[in-house]
GROMACS .gro file of N, CA and C in nm:
model
  372
    1VAL      N    1  -1.157   0.762   1.218
    1VAL     CA    2  -1.019   0.714   1.214
    1VAL      C    3  -0.926   0.827   1.172
    2GLU      N    4  -0.969   0.906   1.072
    2GLU     CA    5  -0.884   1.017   1.026
    2GLU      C    6  -0.855   1.115   1.139
    3GLU      N    7  -0.957   1.143   1.221
    3GLU     CA    8  -0.938   1.235   1.334
    3GLU      C    9  -0.837   1.179   1.435
    4GLU      N   10  -0.845   1.047   1.458
    4GLU     CA   11  -0.751   0.984   1.550
    4GLU      C   12  -0.609   0.987   1.495
    5LEU      N   13  -0.594   0.963   1.365
    5LEU     CA   14  -0.461   0.970   1.304
    5LEU      C   15  -0.403   1.112   1.318
    6ALA      N   16  -0.489   1.211   1.301
    6ALA     CA   17  -0.445   1.351   1.317
    6ALA      C   18  -0.408   1.379   1.463
    7ARG      N   19  -0.489   1.328   1.556
    7ARG     CA   20  -0.462   1.350   1.698
    7ARG      C   21  -0.328   1.290   1.739
    8ILE      N   22  -0.300   1.173   1.684
    8ILE     CA   23  -0.174   1.106   1.716
    8ILE      C   24  -0.057   1.176   1.647
    9GLY      N   25  -0.086   1.240   1.533
    9GLY     CA   26   0.018   1.312   1.460
    9GLY      C   27   0.079   1.232   1.347
   10ILE      N   28   0.004   1.135   1.294
   10ILE     CA   29   0.060   1.055   1.184
   10ILE      C   30  -0.029   1.060   1.060
   11GLU      N   31  -0.123   1.156   1.054
   11GLU     CA   32  -0.205   1.167   0.934
   11GLU      C   33  -0.115   1.202   0.816
   12GLY      N   34  -0.152   1.155   0.701
   12GLY     CA   35  -0.070   1.176   0.582
   12GLY      C   36   0.036   1.069   0.564
   13GLU      N   37   0.077   1.008   0.673
   13GLU     CA   38   0.177   0.900   0.666
   13GLU      C   39   0.108   0.764   0.657
   14VAL      N   40  -0.005   0.754   0.722
   14VAL     CA   41  -0.084   0.631   0.724
   14VAL      C   42  -0.227   0.670   0.696
   15GLY      N   43  -0.293   0.595   0.610
   15GLY     CA   44  -0.431   0.625   0.577
   15GLY      C   45  -0.529   0.532   0.646
   16VAL      N   46  -0.655   0.563   0.630
   16VAL     CA   47  -0.761   0.482   0.689
   16VAL      C   48  -0.752   0.339   0.638
   17LYS      N   49  -0.726   0.323   0.508
   17LYS     CA   50  -0.718   0.189   0.450
   17LYS      C   51  -0.604   0.109   0.514
   18ASP      N   52  -0.489   0.176   0.537
   18ASP     CA   53  -0.378   0.108   0.603
   18ASP      C   54  -0.419   0.056   0.741
   19THR      N   55  -0.488   0.138   0.817
   19THR     CA   56  -0.527   0.097   0.952
   19THR      C   57  -0.628  -0.018   0.945
   20GLN      N   58  -0.717  -0.014   0.844
   20GLN     CA   59  -0.814  -0.123   0.829
   20GLN      C   60  -0.743  -0.252   0.792
   21LEU      N   61  -0.650  -0.244   0.696
   21LEU     CA   62  -0.576  -0.363   0.655
   21LEU      C   63  -0.492  -0.418   0.770
   22ALA      N   64  -0.440  -0.330   0.853
   22ALA     CA   65  -0.358  -0.372   0.966
   22ALA      C   66  -0.444  -0.420   1.082
   23GLU      N   67  -0.575  -0.409   1.065
   23GLU     CA   68  -0.671  -0.450   1.167
   23GLU      C   69  -0.655  -0.368   1.295
   24PHE      N   70  -0.625  -0.239   1.278
   24PHE     CA   71  -0.623  -0.146   1.391
   24PHE      C   72  -0.763  -0.088   1.403
   25SER      N   73  -0.824  -0.108   1.517
   25SER     CA   74  -0.959  -0.055   1.538
   25SER      C   75  -0.949   0.089   1.587
   26LEU      N   76  -1.063   0.156   1.586
   26LEU     CA   77  -1.070   0.292   1.638
   26LEU      C   78  -1.028   0.294   1.785
   27GLU      N   79  -1.066   0.191   1.858
   27GLU     CA   80  -1.029   0.182   2.000
   27GLU      C   81  -0.876   0.168   2.015
   28ASP      N   82  -0.814   0.090   1.925
   28ASP     CA   83  -0.668   0.076   1.928
   28ASP      C   84  -0.602   0.212   1.910
   29LEU      N   85  -0.653   0.289   1.814
   29LEU     CA   86  -0.595   0.421   1.787
   29LEU      C   87  -0.618   0.516   1.903
   30ARG      N   88  -0.735   0.508   1.966
   30ARG     CA   89  -0.765   0.597   2.079
   30ARG      C   90  -0.675   0.569   2.199
   31ALA      N   91  -0.623   0.448   2.207
   31ALA     CA   92  -0.536   0.411   2.319
   31ALA      C   93  -0.395   0.468   2.303
   32ILE      N   94  -0.363   0.520   2.187
   32ILE     CA   95  -0.229   0.576   2.161
   32ILE      C   96  -0.226   0.721   2.208
   33PRO      N   97  -0.123   0.760   2.283
   33PRO     CA   98  -0.118   0.899   2.331
   33PRO      C   99  -0.106   0.999   2.216
   34PRO      N  100  -0.156   1.121   2.236
   34PRO     CA  101  -0.152   1.222   2.129
   34PRO      C  102  -0.011   1.272   2.101
   35ASN      N  103   0.006   1.324   1.980
   35ASN     CA  104   0.129   1.391   1.937
   35ASN      C  105   0.255   1.315   1.975
   36LEU      N  106   0.271   1.200   1.917
   36LEU     CA  107   0.387   1.117   1.943
   36LEU      C  108   0.515   1.188   1.898
   37ASP      N  109   0.624   1.159   1.968
   37ASP     CA  110   0.752   1.213   1.921
   37ASP      C  111   0.786   1.142   1.791
   38ALA      N  112   0.879   1.199   1.716
   38ALA     CA  113   0.910   1.150   1.581
   38ALA      C  114   0.948   1.002   1.579
   39GLU      N  115   1.027   0.959   1.675
   39GLU     CA  116   1.073   0.820   1.677
   39GLU      C  117   0.958   0.723   1.702
   40ARG      N  118   0.873   0.755   1.798
   40ARG     CA  119   0.759   0.667   1.827
   40ARG      C  120   0.657   0.670   1.714
   41ALA      N  121   0.640   0.786   1.652
   41ALA     CA  122   0.547   0.797   1.540
   41ALA      C  123   0.595   0.711   1.424
   42LYS      N  124   0.725   0.716   1.394
   42LYS     CA  125   0.780   0.636   1.284
   42LYS      C  126   0.763   0.488   1.313
   43ALA      N  127   0.787   0.448   1.438
   43ALA     CA  128   0.771   0.307   1.476
   43ALA      C  129   0.626   0.262   1.458
   44LEU      N  130   0.532   0.346   1.498
   44LEU     CA  131   0.390   0.313   1.483
   44LEU      C  132   0.352   0.305   1.335
   45ILE      N  133   0.398   0.400   1.256
   45ILE     CA  134   0.370   0.399   1.112
   45ILE      C  135   0.422   0.270   1.051
   46ASP      N  136   0.546   0.234   1.084
   46ASP     CA  137   0.605   0.110   1.032
   46ASP      C  138   0.524  -0.012   1.074
   47GLU      N  139   0.481  -0.013   1.200
   47GLU     CA  140   0.403  -0.126   1.251
   47GLU      C  141   0.271  -0.140   1.175
   48ILE      N  142   0.202  -0.029   1.154
   48ILE     CA  143   0.075  -0.032   1.083
   48ILE      C  144   0.095  -0.078   0.939
   49LYS      N  145   0.195  -0.020   0.872
   49LYS     CA  146   0.218  -0.055   0.732
   49LYS      C  147   0.260  -0.201   0.716
   50GLN      N  148   0.347  -0.248   0.804
   50GLN     CA  149   0.391  -0.387   0.795
   50GLN      C  150   0.274  -0.483   0.817
   51ALA      N  151   0.192  -0.454   0.916
   51ALA     CA  152   0.077  -0.540   0.943
   51ALA      C  153  -0.021  -0.536   0.826
   52ALA      N  154  -0.041  -0.418   0.769
   52ALA     CA  155  -0.132  -0.405   0.654
   52ALA      C  156  -0.081  -0.486   0.536
   53TYR      N  157   0.048  -0.474   0.507
   53TYR     CA  158   0.105  -0.547   0.394
   53TYR      C  159   0.099  -0.698   0.417
   54LYS      N  160   0.129  -0.741   0.538
   54LYS     CA  161   0.126  -0.884   0.568
   54LYS      C  162  -0.014  -0.940   0.553
   55ASN      N  163  -0.112  -0.870   0.607
   55ASN     CA  164  -0.250  -0.917   0.598
   55ASN      C  165  -0.298  -0.918   0.453
   56ARG      N  166  -0.260  -0.815   0.378
   56ARG     CA  167  -0.301  -0.809   0.239
   56ARG      C  168  -0.234  -0.920   0.159
   57ALA      N  169  -0.105  -0.941   0.182
   57ALA     CA  170  -0.032  -1.044   0.108
   57ALA      C  171  -0.081  -1.185   0.143
   58LYS      N  172  -0.120  -1.205   0.267
   58LYS     CA  173  -0.170  -1.336   0.309
   58LYS      C  174  -0.310  -1.362   0.258
   59GLY      N  175  -0.374  -1.258   0.210
   59GLY     CA  176  -0.511  -1.276   0.162
   59GLY      C  177  -0.614  -1.256   0.270
   60ASN      N  178  -0.572  -1.207   0.386
   60ASN     CA  179  -0.669  -1.186   0.494
   60ASN      C  180  -0.765  -1.073   0.462
   61VAL      N  181  -0.717  -0.975   0.386
   61VAL     CA  182  -0.801  -0.861   0.353
   61VAL      C  183  -0.776  -0.822   0.209
   62GLY      N  184  -0.874  -0.832   0.125
   62GLY     CA  185  -0.872  -0.774  -0.008
   62GLY      C  186  -0.757  -0.810  -0.100
   63SER      N  187  -0.704  -0.929  -0.095
   63SER     CA  188  -0.597  -0.961  -0.190
   63SER      C  189  -0.631  -1.081  -0.277
   64GLY      N  190  -0.759  -1.110  -0.288
   64GLY     CA  191  -0.800  -1.225  -0.366
   64GLY      C  192  -0.798  -1.196  -0.515
   65GLY      N  193  -0.875  -1.271  -0.588
   65GLY     CA  194  -0.879  -1.257  -0.733
   65GLY      C  195  -0.958  -1.135  -0.777
   66PRO      N  196  -0.995  -1.131  -0.904
   66PRO     CA  197  -1.068  -1.018  -0.959
   66PRO      C  198  -1.196  -0.990  -0.881
   67GLY      N  199  -1.220  -0.863  -0.858
   67GLY     CA  200  -1.343  -0.822  -0.793
   67GLY      C  201  -1.344  -0.836  -0.643
   68THR      N  202  -1.229  -0.864  -0.581
   68THR     CA  203  -1.228  -0.882  -0.436
   68THR      C  204  -1.187  -0.755  -0.361
   69GLY      N  205  -1.162  -0.646  -0.433
   69GLY     CA  206  -1.134  -0.521  -0.366
   69GLY      C  207  -0.989  -0.493  -0.336
   70PHE      N  208  -0.896  -0.567  -0.393
   70PHE     CA  209  -0.754  -0.540  -0.372
   70PHE      C  210  -0.718  -0.408  -0.436
   71THR      N  211  -0.648  -0.322  -0.363
   71THR     CA  212  -0.598  -0.198  -0.420
   71THR      C  213  -0.459  -0.170  -0.364
   72PHE      N  214  -0.378  -0.107  -0.445
   72PHE     CA  215  -0.248  -0.060  -0.398
   72PHE      C  216  -0.270   0.071  -0.324
   73SER      N  217  -0.182   0.102  -0.229
   73SER     CA  218  -0.190   0.229  -0.158
   73SER      C  219  -0.152   0.342  -0.253
   74LYS      N  220  -0.182   0.465  -0.213
   74LYS     CA  221  -0.149   0.581  -0.296
   74LYS      C  222   0.001   0.589  -0.323
   75SER      N  223   0.080   0.563  -0.222
   75SER     CA  224   0.225   0.571  -0.242
   75SER      C  225   0.274   0.461  -0.336
   76GLU      N  226   0.214   0.343  -0.328
   76GLU     CA  227   0.251   0.234  -0.419
   76GLU      C  228   0.212   0.269  -0.563
   77VAL      N  229   0.094   0.327  -0.579
   77VAL     CA  230   0.049   0.365  -0.713
   77VAL      C  231   0.143   0.470  -0.773
   78LYS      N  232   0.188   0.565  -0.691
   78LYS     CA  233   0.283   0.665  -0.742
   78LYS      C  234   0.410   0.599  -0.793
   79ILE      N  235   0.458   0.501  -0.720
   79ILE     CA  236   0.579   0.429  -0.762
   79ILE      C  237   0.552   0.352  -0.891
   80LEU      N  238   0.440   0.280  -0.895
   80LEU     CA  239   0.404   0.204  -1.016
   80LEU      C  240   0.389   0.297  -1.137
   81GLU      N  241   0.324   0.410  -1.117
   81GLU     CA  242   0.306   0.505  -1.227
   81GLU      C  243   0.440   0.560  -1.275
   82GLY      N  244   0.531   0.585  -1.182
   82GLY     CA  245   0.663   0.634  -1.220
   82GLY      C  246   0.738   0.532  -1.305
   83VAL      N  247   0.731   0.407  -1.265
   83VAL     CA  248   0.795   0.300  -1.344
   83VAL      C  249   0.728   0.290  -1.480
   84PHE      N  250   0.594   0.297  -1.482
   84PHE     CA  251   0.519   0.285  -1.607
   84PHE      C  252   0.553   0.398  -1.703
   85GLN      N  253   0.571   0.518  -1.652
   85GLN     CA  254   0.606   0.631  -1.738
   85GLN      C  255   0.742   0.610  -1.804
   86GLN      N  256   0.832   0.545  -1.732
   86GLN     CA  257   0.964   0.517  -1.788
   86GLN      C  258   0.960   0.400  -1.885
   87LYS      N  259   0.878   0.300  -1.851
   87LYS     CA  260   0.875   0.178  -1.931
   87LYS      C  261   0.743   0.106  -1.910
   88ALA      N  262   0.662   0.098  -2.016
   88ALA     CA  263   0.531   0.033  -2.005
   88ALA      C  264   0.543  -0.118  -1.987
   89TYR      N  265   0.659  -0.172  -2.028
   89TYR     CA  266   0.682  -0.316  -2.016
   89TYR      C  267   0.809  -0.339  -1.932
   90PRO      N  268   0.800  -0.318  -1.800
   90PRO     CA  269   0.918  -0.344  -1.717
   90PRO      C  270   0.953  -0.493  -1.717
   91SER      N  271   1.078  -0.521  -1.688
   91SER     CA  272   1.122  -0.661  -1.687
   91SER      C  273   1.055  -0.737  -1.572
   92ARG      N  274   1.058  -0.867  -1.586
   92ARG     CA  275   1.004  -0.954  -1.481
   92ARG      C  276   1.077  -0.926  -1.349
   93GLU      N  277   1.207  -0.906  -1.356
   93GLU     CA  278   1.286  -0.877  -1.235
   93GLU      C  279   1.243  -0.746  -1.170
   94GLN      N  280   1.216  -0.644  -1.252
   94GLN     CA  281   1.168  -0.517  -1.197
   94GLN      C  282   1.036  -0.536  -1.125
   95LYS      N  283   0.946  -0.612  -1.186
   95LYS     CA  284   0.815  -0.635  -1.125
   95LYS      C  285   0.828  -0.720  -0.998
   96LYS      N  286   0.920  -0.815  -0.999
   96LYS     CA  287   0.944  -0.895  -0.878
   96LYS      C  288   0.995  -0.807  -0.764
   97ARG      N  289   1.085  -0.713  -0.797
   97ARG     CA  290   1.137  -0.622  -0.694
   97ARG      C  291   1.026  -0.534  -0.638
   98LEU      N  292   0.938  -0.485  -0.726
   98LEU     CA  293   0.825  -0.405  -0.680
   98LEU      C  294   0.734  -0.487  -0.589
   99ALA      N  295   0.707  -0.610  -0.629
   99ALA     CA  296   0.621  -0.697  -0.548
   99ALA      C  297   0.683  -0.720  -0.410
  100ALA      N  298   0.814  -0.741  -0.407
  100ALA     CA  299   0.881  -0.761  -0.279
  100ALA      C  300   0.878  -0.633  -0.196
  101GLN      N  301   0.899  -0.520  -0.261
  101GLN     CA  302   0.897  -0.391  -0.191
  101GLN      C  303   0.760  -0.365  -0.129
  102PHE      N  304   0.653  -0.399  -0.202
  102PHE     CA  305   0.517  -0.376  -0.153
  102PHE      C  306   0.465  -0.492  -0.069
  103ASP      N  307   0.541  -0.601  -0.065
  103ASP     CA  308   0.501  -0.722   0.007
  103ASP      C  309   0.366  -0.773  -0.042
  104VAL      N  310   0.355  -0.783  -0.175
  104VAL     CA  311   0.234  -0.835  -0.238
  104VAL      C  312   0.275  -0.943  -0.338
  105PRO      N  313   0.182  -1.028  -0.379
  105PRO     CA  314   0.217  -1.129  -0.480
  105PRO      C  315   0.258  -1.063  -0.612
  106TYR      N  316   0.351  -1.126  -0.680
  106TYR     CA  317   0.399  -1.078  -0.811
  106TYR      C  318   0.282  -1.053  -0.906
  107GLU      N  319   0.183  -1.140  -0.904
  107GLU     CA  320   0.070  -1.131  -0.996
  107GLU      C  321  -0.006  -1.000  -0.981
  108LYS      N  322  -0.007  -0.944  -0.861
  108LYS     CA  323  -0.077  -0.817  -0.840
  108LYS      C  324  -0.005  -0.704  -0.914
  109VAL      N  325   0.128  -0.706  -0.910
  109VAL     CA  326   0.206  -0.604  -0.981
  109VAL      C  327   0.192  -0.625  -1.132
  110GLN      N  328   0.204  -0.750  -1.176
  110GLN     CA  329   0.188  -0.781  -1.318
  110GLN      C  330   0.052  -0.734  -1.368
  111GLY      N  331  -0.052  -0.763  -1.292
  111GLY     CA  332  -0.188  -0.722  -1.331
  111GLY      C  333  -0.202  -0.572  -1.339
  112TRP      N  334  -0.136  -0.500  -1.249
  112TRP     CA  335  -0.144  -0.354  -1.252
  112TRP      C  336  -0.088  -0.302  -1.384
  113PHE      N  337   0.025  -0.356  -1.429
  113PHE     CA  338   0.085  -0.311  -1.554
  113PHE      C  339  -0.002  -0.347  -1.675
  114VAL      N  340  -0.064  -0.465  -1.674
  114VAL     CA  341  -0.154  -0.504  -1.782
  114VAL      C  342  -0.270  -0.404  -1.791
  115ARG      N  343  -0.331  -0.373  -1.676
  115ARG     CA  344  -0.443  -0.279  -1.675
  115ARG      C  345  -0.399  -0.139  -1.714
  116ALA      N  346  -0.280  -0.097  -1.672
  116ALA     CA  347  -0.230   0.036  -1.706
  116ALA      C  348  -0.208   0.049  -1.857
  117ARG      N  349  -0.156  -0.057  -1.919
  117ARG     CA  350  -0.136  -0.052  -2.064
  117ARG      C  351  -0.270  -0.047  -2.138
  118LYS      N  352  -0.368  -0.125  -2.090
  118LYS     CA  353  -0.502  -0.122  -2.152
  118LYS      C  354  -0.563   0.017  -2.139
  119LYS      N  355  -0.549   0.075  -2.021
  119LYS     CA  356  -0.605   0.208  -1.996
  119LYS      C  357  -0.539   0.311  -2.088
  120LYS      N  358  -0.408   0.303  -2.103
  120LYS     CA  359  -0.335   0.397  -2.190
  120LYS      C  360  -0.379   0.379  -2.335
  121LYS      N  361  -0.397   0.256  -2.377
  121LYS     CA  362  -0.437   0.226  -2.515
  121LYS      C  363  -0.576   0.283  -2.545
  122LYS      N  364  -0.664   0.275  -2.445
  122LYS     CA  365  -0.801   0.327  -2.462
  122LYS      C  366  -0.805   0.480  -2.451
  123GLY      N  367  -0.694   0.540  -2.407
  123GLY     CA  368  -0.690   0.685  -2.394
  123GLY      C  369  -0.733   0.736  -2.259
  124GLY      N  370  -0.736   0.647  -2.160
  124GLY     CA  371  -0.781   0.685  -2.026
  124GLY      C  372  -0.672   0.704  -1.938
   0.00000   0.00000   0.00000
């Protein structure tokens, strides 16, 4: 999948996990012409990310309870870490905005902050 993302010219913008969550198969990626122009590449990136977020939020892939494999993307984690560095206890409204931005349930964002505080307390 990584090779196909590179061939298309969108590696670094979309990861393997995004394509899996969006239910894009290797065959789907192979059907896309190489080296897309910037506009078409952006549209494809948006399509993959939106489908991934929708499937994750609906619970189709990895968004269940504890131990079901739900993870935030690298870019989402960077945003969460940035907020956490500013404030370990963001307001409910801030967490709701993050949940809406990531198109995930509020509880997933809340849980991330709980785990981040525990990790910080333990020194990890």
